C-alpha atoms as one frame of an Amber mdcrd trajectory, in Angstrom:
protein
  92.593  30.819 107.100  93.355  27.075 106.040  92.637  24.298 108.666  95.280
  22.119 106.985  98.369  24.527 107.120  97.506  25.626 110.807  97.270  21.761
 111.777 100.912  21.136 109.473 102.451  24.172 111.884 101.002  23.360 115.146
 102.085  19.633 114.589 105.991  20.546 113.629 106.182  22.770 116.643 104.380
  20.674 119.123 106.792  17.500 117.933 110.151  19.835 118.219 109.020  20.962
 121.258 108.997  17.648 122.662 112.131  16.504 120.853 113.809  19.666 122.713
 115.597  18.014 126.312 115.098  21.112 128.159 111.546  21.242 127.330 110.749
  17.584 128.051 112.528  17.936 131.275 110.806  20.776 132.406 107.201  19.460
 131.582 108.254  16.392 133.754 109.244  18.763 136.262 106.418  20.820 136.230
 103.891  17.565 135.778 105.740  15.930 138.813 104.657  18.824 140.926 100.966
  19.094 139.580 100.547  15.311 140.384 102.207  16.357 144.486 100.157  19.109
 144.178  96.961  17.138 143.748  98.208  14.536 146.241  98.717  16.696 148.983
  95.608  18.862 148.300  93.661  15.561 148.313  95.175  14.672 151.797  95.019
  17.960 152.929  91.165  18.248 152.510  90.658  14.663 153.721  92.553  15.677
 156.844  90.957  19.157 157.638  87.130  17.695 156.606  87.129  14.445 158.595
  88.690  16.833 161.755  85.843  19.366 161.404  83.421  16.906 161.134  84.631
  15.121 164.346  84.141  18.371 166.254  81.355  19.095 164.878  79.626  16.276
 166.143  81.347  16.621 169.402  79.794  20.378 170.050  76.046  18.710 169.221
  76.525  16.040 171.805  77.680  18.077 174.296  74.774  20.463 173.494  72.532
  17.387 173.819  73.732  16.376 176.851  73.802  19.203 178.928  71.910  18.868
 182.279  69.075  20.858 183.068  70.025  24.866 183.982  68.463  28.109 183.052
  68.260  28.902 179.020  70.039  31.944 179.288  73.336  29.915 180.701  72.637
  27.912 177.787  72.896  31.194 175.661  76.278  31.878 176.858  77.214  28.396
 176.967  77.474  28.666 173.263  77.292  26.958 170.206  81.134  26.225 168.233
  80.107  25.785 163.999  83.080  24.974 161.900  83.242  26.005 158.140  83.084
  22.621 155.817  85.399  22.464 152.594  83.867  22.530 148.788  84.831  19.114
 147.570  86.641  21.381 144.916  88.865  23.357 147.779  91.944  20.537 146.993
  92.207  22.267 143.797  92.992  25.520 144.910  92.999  26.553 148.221  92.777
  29.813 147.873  92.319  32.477 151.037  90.856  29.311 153.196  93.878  29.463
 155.010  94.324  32.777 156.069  90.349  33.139 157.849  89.735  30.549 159.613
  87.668  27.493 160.800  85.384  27.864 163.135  83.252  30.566 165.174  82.295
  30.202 168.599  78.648  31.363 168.975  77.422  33.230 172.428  74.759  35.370
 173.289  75.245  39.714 173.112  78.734  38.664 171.098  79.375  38.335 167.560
  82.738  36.613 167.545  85.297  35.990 164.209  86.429  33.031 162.898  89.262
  31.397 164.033  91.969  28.862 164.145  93.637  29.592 160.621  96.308  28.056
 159.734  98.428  31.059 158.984  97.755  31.640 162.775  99.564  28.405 163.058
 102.398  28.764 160.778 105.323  30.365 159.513 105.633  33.480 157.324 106.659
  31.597 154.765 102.729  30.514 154.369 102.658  34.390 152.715 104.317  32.961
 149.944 101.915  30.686 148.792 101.150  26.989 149.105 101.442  24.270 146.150
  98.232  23.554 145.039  97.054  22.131 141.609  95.862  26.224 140.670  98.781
  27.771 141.541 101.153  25.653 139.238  98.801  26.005 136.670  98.640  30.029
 136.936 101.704  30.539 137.855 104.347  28.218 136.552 102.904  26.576 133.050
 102.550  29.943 131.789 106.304  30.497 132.050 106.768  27.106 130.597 104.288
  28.683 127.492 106.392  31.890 127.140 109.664  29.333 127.314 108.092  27.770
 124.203 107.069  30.792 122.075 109.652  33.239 122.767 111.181  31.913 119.290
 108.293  30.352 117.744 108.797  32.887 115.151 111.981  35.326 116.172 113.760
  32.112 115.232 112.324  31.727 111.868 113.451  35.674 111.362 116.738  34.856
 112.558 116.843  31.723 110.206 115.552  33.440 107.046 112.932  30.845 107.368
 110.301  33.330 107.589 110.625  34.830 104.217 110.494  31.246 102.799 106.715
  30.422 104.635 105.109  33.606 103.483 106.745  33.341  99.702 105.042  29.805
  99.551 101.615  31.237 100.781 101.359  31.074 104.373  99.930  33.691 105.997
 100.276  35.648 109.183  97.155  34.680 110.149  97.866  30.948 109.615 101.444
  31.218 110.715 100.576  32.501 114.368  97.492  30.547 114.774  99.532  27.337
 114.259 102.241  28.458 116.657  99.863  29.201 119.135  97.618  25.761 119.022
 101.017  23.436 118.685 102.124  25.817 122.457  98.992  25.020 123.603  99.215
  21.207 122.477 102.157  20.824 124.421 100.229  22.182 127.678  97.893  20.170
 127.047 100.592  17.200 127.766 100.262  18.688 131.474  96.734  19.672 131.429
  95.261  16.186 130.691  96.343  14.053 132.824  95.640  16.962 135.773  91.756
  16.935 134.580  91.776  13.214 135.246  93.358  13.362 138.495  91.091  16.198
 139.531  87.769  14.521 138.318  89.085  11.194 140.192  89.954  13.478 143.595
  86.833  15.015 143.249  84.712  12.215 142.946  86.238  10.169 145.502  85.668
  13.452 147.947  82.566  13.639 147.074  81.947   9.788 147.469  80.378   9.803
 144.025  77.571  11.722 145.001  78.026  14.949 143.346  75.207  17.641 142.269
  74.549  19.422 138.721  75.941  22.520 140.352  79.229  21.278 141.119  79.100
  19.666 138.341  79.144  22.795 136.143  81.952  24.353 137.964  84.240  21.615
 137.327  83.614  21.865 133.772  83.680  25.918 134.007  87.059  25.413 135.878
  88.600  23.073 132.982  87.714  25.472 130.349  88.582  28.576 132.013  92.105
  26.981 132.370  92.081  25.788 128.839  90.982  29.337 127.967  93.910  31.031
 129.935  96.597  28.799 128.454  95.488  30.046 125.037  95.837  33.549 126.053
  99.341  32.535 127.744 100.599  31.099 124.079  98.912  33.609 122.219 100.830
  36.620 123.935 103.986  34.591 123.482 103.793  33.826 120.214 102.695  37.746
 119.155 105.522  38.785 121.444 107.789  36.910 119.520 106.558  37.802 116.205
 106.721  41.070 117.265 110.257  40.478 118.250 113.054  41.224 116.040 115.460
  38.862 118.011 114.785  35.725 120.179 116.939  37.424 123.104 114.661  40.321
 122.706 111.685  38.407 122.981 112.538  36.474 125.612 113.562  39.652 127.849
 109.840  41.026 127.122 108.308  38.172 127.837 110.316  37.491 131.601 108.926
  41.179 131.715 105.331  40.183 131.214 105.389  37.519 133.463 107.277  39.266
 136.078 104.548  42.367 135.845 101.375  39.653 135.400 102.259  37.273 138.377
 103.986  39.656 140.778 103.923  43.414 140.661 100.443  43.767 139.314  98.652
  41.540 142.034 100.714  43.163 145.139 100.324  46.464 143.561  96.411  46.335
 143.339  96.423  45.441 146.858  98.646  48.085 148.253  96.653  50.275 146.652
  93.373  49.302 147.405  94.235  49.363 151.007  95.794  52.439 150.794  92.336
  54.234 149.107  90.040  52.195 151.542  91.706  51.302 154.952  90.085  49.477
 157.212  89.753  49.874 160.854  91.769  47.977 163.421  89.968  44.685 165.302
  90.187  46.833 168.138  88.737  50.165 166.974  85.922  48.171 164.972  84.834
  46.595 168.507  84.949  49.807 170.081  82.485  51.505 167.533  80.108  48.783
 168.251  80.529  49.053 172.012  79.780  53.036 171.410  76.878  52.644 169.690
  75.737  49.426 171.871  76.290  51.954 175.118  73.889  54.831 173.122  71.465
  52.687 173.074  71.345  51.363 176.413  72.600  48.181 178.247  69.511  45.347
 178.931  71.572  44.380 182.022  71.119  47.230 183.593  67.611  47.890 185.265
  67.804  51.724 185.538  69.062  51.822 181.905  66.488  55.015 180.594  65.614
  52.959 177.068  64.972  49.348 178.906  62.731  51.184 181.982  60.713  52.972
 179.289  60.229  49.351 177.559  59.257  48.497 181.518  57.091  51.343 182.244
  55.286  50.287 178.966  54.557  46.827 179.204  53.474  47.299 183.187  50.458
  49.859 181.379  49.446  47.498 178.607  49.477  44.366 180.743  47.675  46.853
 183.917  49.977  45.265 186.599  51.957  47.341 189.189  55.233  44.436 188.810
  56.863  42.651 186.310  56.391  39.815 188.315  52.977  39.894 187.666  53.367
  39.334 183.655  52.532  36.989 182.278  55.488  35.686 180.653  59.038  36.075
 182.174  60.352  39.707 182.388  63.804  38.825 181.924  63.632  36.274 178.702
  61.477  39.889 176.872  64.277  42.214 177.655  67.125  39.623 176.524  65.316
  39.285 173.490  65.116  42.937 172.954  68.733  43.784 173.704  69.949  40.594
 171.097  67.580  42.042 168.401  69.310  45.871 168.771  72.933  44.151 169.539
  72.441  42.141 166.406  71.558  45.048 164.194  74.088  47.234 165.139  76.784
  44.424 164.817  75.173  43.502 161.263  75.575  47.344 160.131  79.130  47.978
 161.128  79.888  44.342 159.730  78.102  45.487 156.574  80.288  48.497 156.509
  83.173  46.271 157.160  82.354  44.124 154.584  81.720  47.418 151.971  85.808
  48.371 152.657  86.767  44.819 151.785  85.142  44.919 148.013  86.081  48.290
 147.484  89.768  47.216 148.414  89.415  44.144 146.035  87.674  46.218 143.091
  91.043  47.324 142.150  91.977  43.342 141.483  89.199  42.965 139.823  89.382
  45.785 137.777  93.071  44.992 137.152  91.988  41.599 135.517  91.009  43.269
 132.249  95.221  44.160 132.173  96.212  40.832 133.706  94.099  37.747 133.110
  96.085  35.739 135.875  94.358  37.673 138.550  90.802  36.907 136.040  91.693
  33.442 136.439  92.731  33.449 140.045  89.675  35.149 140.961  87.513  32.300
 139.237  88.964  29.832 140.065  89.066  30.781 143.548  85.162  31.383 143.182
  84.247  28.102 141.787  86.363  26.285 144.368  84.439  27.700 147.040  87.939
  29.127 148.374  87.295  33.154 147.821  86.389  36.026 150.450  82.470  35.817
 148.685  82.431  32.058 150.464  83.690  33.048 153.522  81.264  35.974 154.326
  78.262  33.812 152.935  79.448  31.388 155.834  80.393  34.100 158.784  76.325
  35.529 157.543  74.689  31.826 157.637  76.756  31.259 161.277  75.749  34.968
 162.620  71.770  33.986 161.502  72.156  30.874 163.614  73.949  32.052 166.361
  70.749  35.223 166.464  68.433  32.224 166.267  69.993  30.362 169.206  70.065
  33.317 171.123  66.217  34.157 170.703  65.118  30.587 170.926  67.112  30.465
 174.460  65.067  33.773 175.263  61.808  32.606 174.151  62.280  29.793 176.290
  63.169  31.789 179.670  60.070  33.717 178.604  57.510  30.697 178.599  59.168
  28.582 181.248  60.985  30.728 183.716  59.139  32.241 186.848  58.516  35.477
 186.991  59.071  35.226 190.713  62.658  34.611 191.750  63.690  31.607 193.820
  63.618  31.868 197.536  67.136  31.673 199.877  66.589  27.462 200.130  64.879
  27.157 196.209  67.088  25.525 193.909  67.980  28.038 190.564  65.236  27.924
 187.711  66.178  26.224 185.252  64.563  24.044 182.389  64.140  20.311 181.575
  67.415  19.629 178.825  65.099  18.084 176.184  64.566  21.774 174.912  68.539
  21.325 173.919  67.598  19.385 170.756  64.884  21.653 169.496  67.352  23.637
 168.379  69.106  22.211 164.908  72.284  21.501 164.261  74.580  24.124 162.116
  74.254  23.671 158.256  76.615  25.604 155.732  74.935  25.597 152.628  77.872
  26.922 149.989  76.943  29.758 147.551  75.214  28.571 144.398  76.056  28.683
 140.686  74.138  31.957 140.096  75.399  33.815 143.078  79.031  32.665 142.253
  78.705  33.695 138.561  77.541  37.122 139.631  80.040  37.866 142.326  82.766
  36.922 139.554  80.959  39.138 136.351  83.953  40.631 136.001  86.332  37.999
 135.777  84.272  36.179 133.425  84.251  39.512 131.274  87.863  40.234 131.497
  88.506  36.449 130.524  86.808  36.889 127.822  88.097  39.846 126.643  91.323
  38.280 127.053  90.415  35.527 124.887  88.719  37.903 122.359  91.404  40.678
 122.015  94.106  38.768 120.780  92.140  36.908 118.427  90.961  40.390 117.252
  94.628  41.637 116.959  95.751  38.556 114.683  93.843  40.234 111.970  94.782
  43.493 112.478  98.051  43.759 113.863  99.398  41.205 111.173  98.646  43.638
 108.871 101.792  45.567 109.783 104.214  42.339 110.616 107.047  42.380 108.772
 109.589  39.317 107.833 112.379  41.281 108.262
C-alpha cells in the first residue's frame, strides 16, 4: 500500500467534502451543539459540585455541634454523605442522573441513594441529555455514514472506478484513503472538542490534576478517535460494497438505526427479562426475614441476645449486667449492627450479582456494536457508570458501619451500667467525641480497577478496530468495479 496515493485520495475527498453546502452546514450544526454541549456540562458540574460541597460541610458542622446526649441518639441521628463528581463527569454524564446524590446514614438501616434528578424531572430525561459523549456517539457517526455512503458507489455510478484501478490504484489504497479523508473531516469536529474538554477539565480541576486522570483523558481521546475510524471504515466498505449510492445509503440508515437504537434497548430488555430483579419492597422484606431469624437486639427476651447474656454474666462471674464492666447495652448494639450489616451486605451482594448479569448482555453485545463498547468506556473513565456508583454506595455503607460501632464503643466505655434514677438527668456524653469521628471521603475507582471492570469493552474496541482492517485485505479480494 502507497502512503502517497492514500494521502492524494484522502485529501480530494476531505476538500469536496468541505466544498459540499450540506456537509459544511451540518458540521456547523453538529459543532454548534458539541461546543453547548460542553458549556452546559461545564455549568452543570460546577452547579451540582459547589451544591454538594455546601451540604456537605453543613452535615459536619451540625455533627460538630451537637450538644451533649447519649451516643446511641447520635447513631440514629445520622450522618448525610453526598457522592462528589469526577472532574471528567461534564463529558458524559452517563447513569449519574438516574441514582442519585446522597445517602442518609443511621444506625440498624442501610438506606439508598437519593435525590436523582430523574426523580426530579420529566420523562423526557429517558431520552437522553446533550452531553459532549452523546453527540459524539450518537450523531457524528451519522454525519460519517452521510459522507461515505458514496465515497465509492459514486465512483461506480460515474465509471470513475474503472479509471482508478486501470491506472494502478488498488482496493486496498482506494478504501484506506476514503476512510482517512472521512475521518479528516471528523476530525474538523473532534479538535476543537479535545481543546475545550482539556480547558473544562483543567479549570474543574483547578489545575491540579493527577497521573491517573490524566491517562483517562488521553484513553478517552483515543478511544473516540478509534471509534470514528471504525464509523468511516464501515461506511466506506458499505459503500464499496454497494452497487448504488441509494442502496448504500438505505444500509447504512439500517446500521445506524440497529447500532444506536434497537441493539442497546434490546440487550436490556433482555437482560432483565433472563435476570429480574426483586422489587424495593420485596428486597427489604427478605432482609427483615432474615434480620427477624436471627433475633432482634431490642428485645431482651430475644432467645439469641439472652444466650449472648447468659454468657457474658458466666465469663465476667456477676449475677447482673449491671455489674459489667463495660455498658451492657453499647455490647449488644454492637452485636446486632455487626449481624444487621452482614446480612444487608449479602442480599446487597446478591443484588448487585443480578445487575452485572443484566448488563453482561451489553457488554457482550459490544463485540456486534462498538457504540455500546464506546459508551461503556467512556462512561467508565468519566467516573459516570454503575461500577462508580456501587464503589461509592460500598465506601458510604463502610462508613456508615464505622459510625455505628464507634457510637457503640462509646456507650460501652462511657455509659453507666446503672440506669438513671426518677430525678437523674439522661446519660449522655461530653460532644467532643463528635469530631473523633472523620468526615466522609469518596475516593473514585482507580485506573486498574476501571480498566478491569471495562476488559471487555476495551477488547471489543479493539476488535472493532482490528476486523475491518483485517477485511480490507481480504474482502477486496472479491470487490468488483462493476
Amino acid at each position: 500500500m502507497r502512503f502517497r496515493i492514500v494521502s492524494i485520495i484522502a485529501l480530494q475527498l476531505w476538500r469536496s467534502s468541505l466544498k459540499n453546502k450540506a456537509v459544511l452546514a451540518l458540521t456547523v450544526i453538529i459543532g454548534g451543539m458539541l461546543l453547548f454541549a460542553a458549556f452546559t456540562g461545564w455549568q452543570h458540574y460546577r452547579y451540582q459540585h459547589n451544591m454538594r460541597l455546601q451540604y456537605q460541610q453543613q452535615v459536619r458542622e451540625q455533627w460538630l455541634n451537637s450538644p451533649d446526649k447519649h451516643p446511641h441518639r447520635m447513631a440514629h441521628y445520622g450522618y448525610l454523605v453526598f457522592r462528589p463528581k469526577h472532574s471528567l463527569s461534564f463529558f458524559d454524564f452517563g447513569i449519574e442522573s438516574f441514582t442519585g446524590v446522597s445517602i442518609f446514614l443511621e444506625a440498624h438501616r442501610q438506606n439508598t441513594v437519593n435525590f436523582s434528578e430523574a426523580g426530579f424531572s420529566t420523562g423526557m430525561l429517558r431520552f437522553g441529555e446533550i452531553s459532549v459523549a452523546m453527540i459524539l456517539q450518537l450523531l457524528v457517526p451519522l454525519l460519517l455514514f452521510f459522507l461515505g455512503f458514496s465515497s465509492i458507489s459514486a465512483e461506480r455510478e460515474n465509471s470513475t472506478l474503472k479509471v482508478l484501478l486501470c491506472q494502478g490504484v488498488s482496493w486496498q489504497e482506494l478504501i484506506a484513503g476514503k476512510t482517512l479523508g472521512i475521518t479528516g473531516v471528523a476530525l474538523v469536529l473532534y479538535l476543537p472538542v479535545i481543546l475545550v474538554t482539556v480547558l473544562c477539565w483543567l479549570l474543574l480541576s483547578r489545575f491540579q490534576v493527577s497521573a491517573g486522570d490524566s491517562v483517562r483523558l488521553l484513553l478517552l481521546i483515543f478511544a473516540y478517535f478509534a471509534y470514528f475510524i471504525i464509523c468511516a471504515l464501515i461506511a466506506v466498505l458499505v459503500s464499496a460494497l454497494s452497487k448504488t449510492s441509494k442502496g448504500a445509503l438505505t444500509t447504512l440508515i439500517g446500521i445506524w438505526l440497529l447500532f444506536m437504537i434497537v441493539l442497546p434497548r434490546g440487550t436490556q430488555v433482555l437482560g432483565a427479562q433472563q435476570y429480574p430483579t426483586p422489587s424495593k419492597a420485596a428486597f427489604q422484606a427478605a432482609v427483615e426475614k432474615d434480620l427477624r431469624r436471627e433475633g432482634d437486639s431490642h428485645n431482651p427476651d430475644d432467645p439469641h441476645y439472652k444466650a449472648i447474656k447468659d454468657s457474658l454474666l458466666r465469663a465476667y462471674n456477676v449475677d447482673s449486667v449491671h455489674k459489667l464492666p463495660f455498658n451492657y447495652g453499647g455490647f449488644i448494639m454492637a452485636e446486632g449492627e455487626r449481624i444487621s450489616a452482614e446480612i444487608y451486605a449479602r442480599h446487597q451482594q446478591e443484588l448487585v450479582r443480578t445487575y452485572e448479569q443484566q448488563n453482561s448482555f451489553g457488554r457482550y453485545a459490544a463485540f456486534i456494536n462498538p457504540y455500546l463498547a464506546i459508551k461503556h468506556f467512556s462512561m467508565a473513565l468519566t467516573g459516570t457508570d454503575f461500577a462508580a456508583y456501587m464503589d461509592f454506595q460500598q465506601q458510604a455503607e463502610k462508613f456508615r458501619y464505622q459510625l455505628a460501632q464507634r457510637m457503640n464503643r462509646l456507650q460501652m466505655e462511657y455509659i453507666s451500667n446503672q440506669p438513671p434514677g426518677p430525678h437523674d438527668k439522661p446519660h449522655s456524653i461530653s460532644h467532643a467525641h463528635w469530631a473523633e469521628l472523620q468526615d466522609f471521603r469518596y475516593v473514585p475507582l482507580q485506573g486498574k480497577q476501571v480498566y478491569r471492570h471495562e476488559r471487555l469493552s476495551i477488547a471489543a474496541l479493539v476488535c472493532w478496530l482490528l476486523l475491518p482492517i483485517a477485511a480490507l485485505f481480504i474482502i477486496t479480494k472479491k470487490f468488483r468495479a462493476l
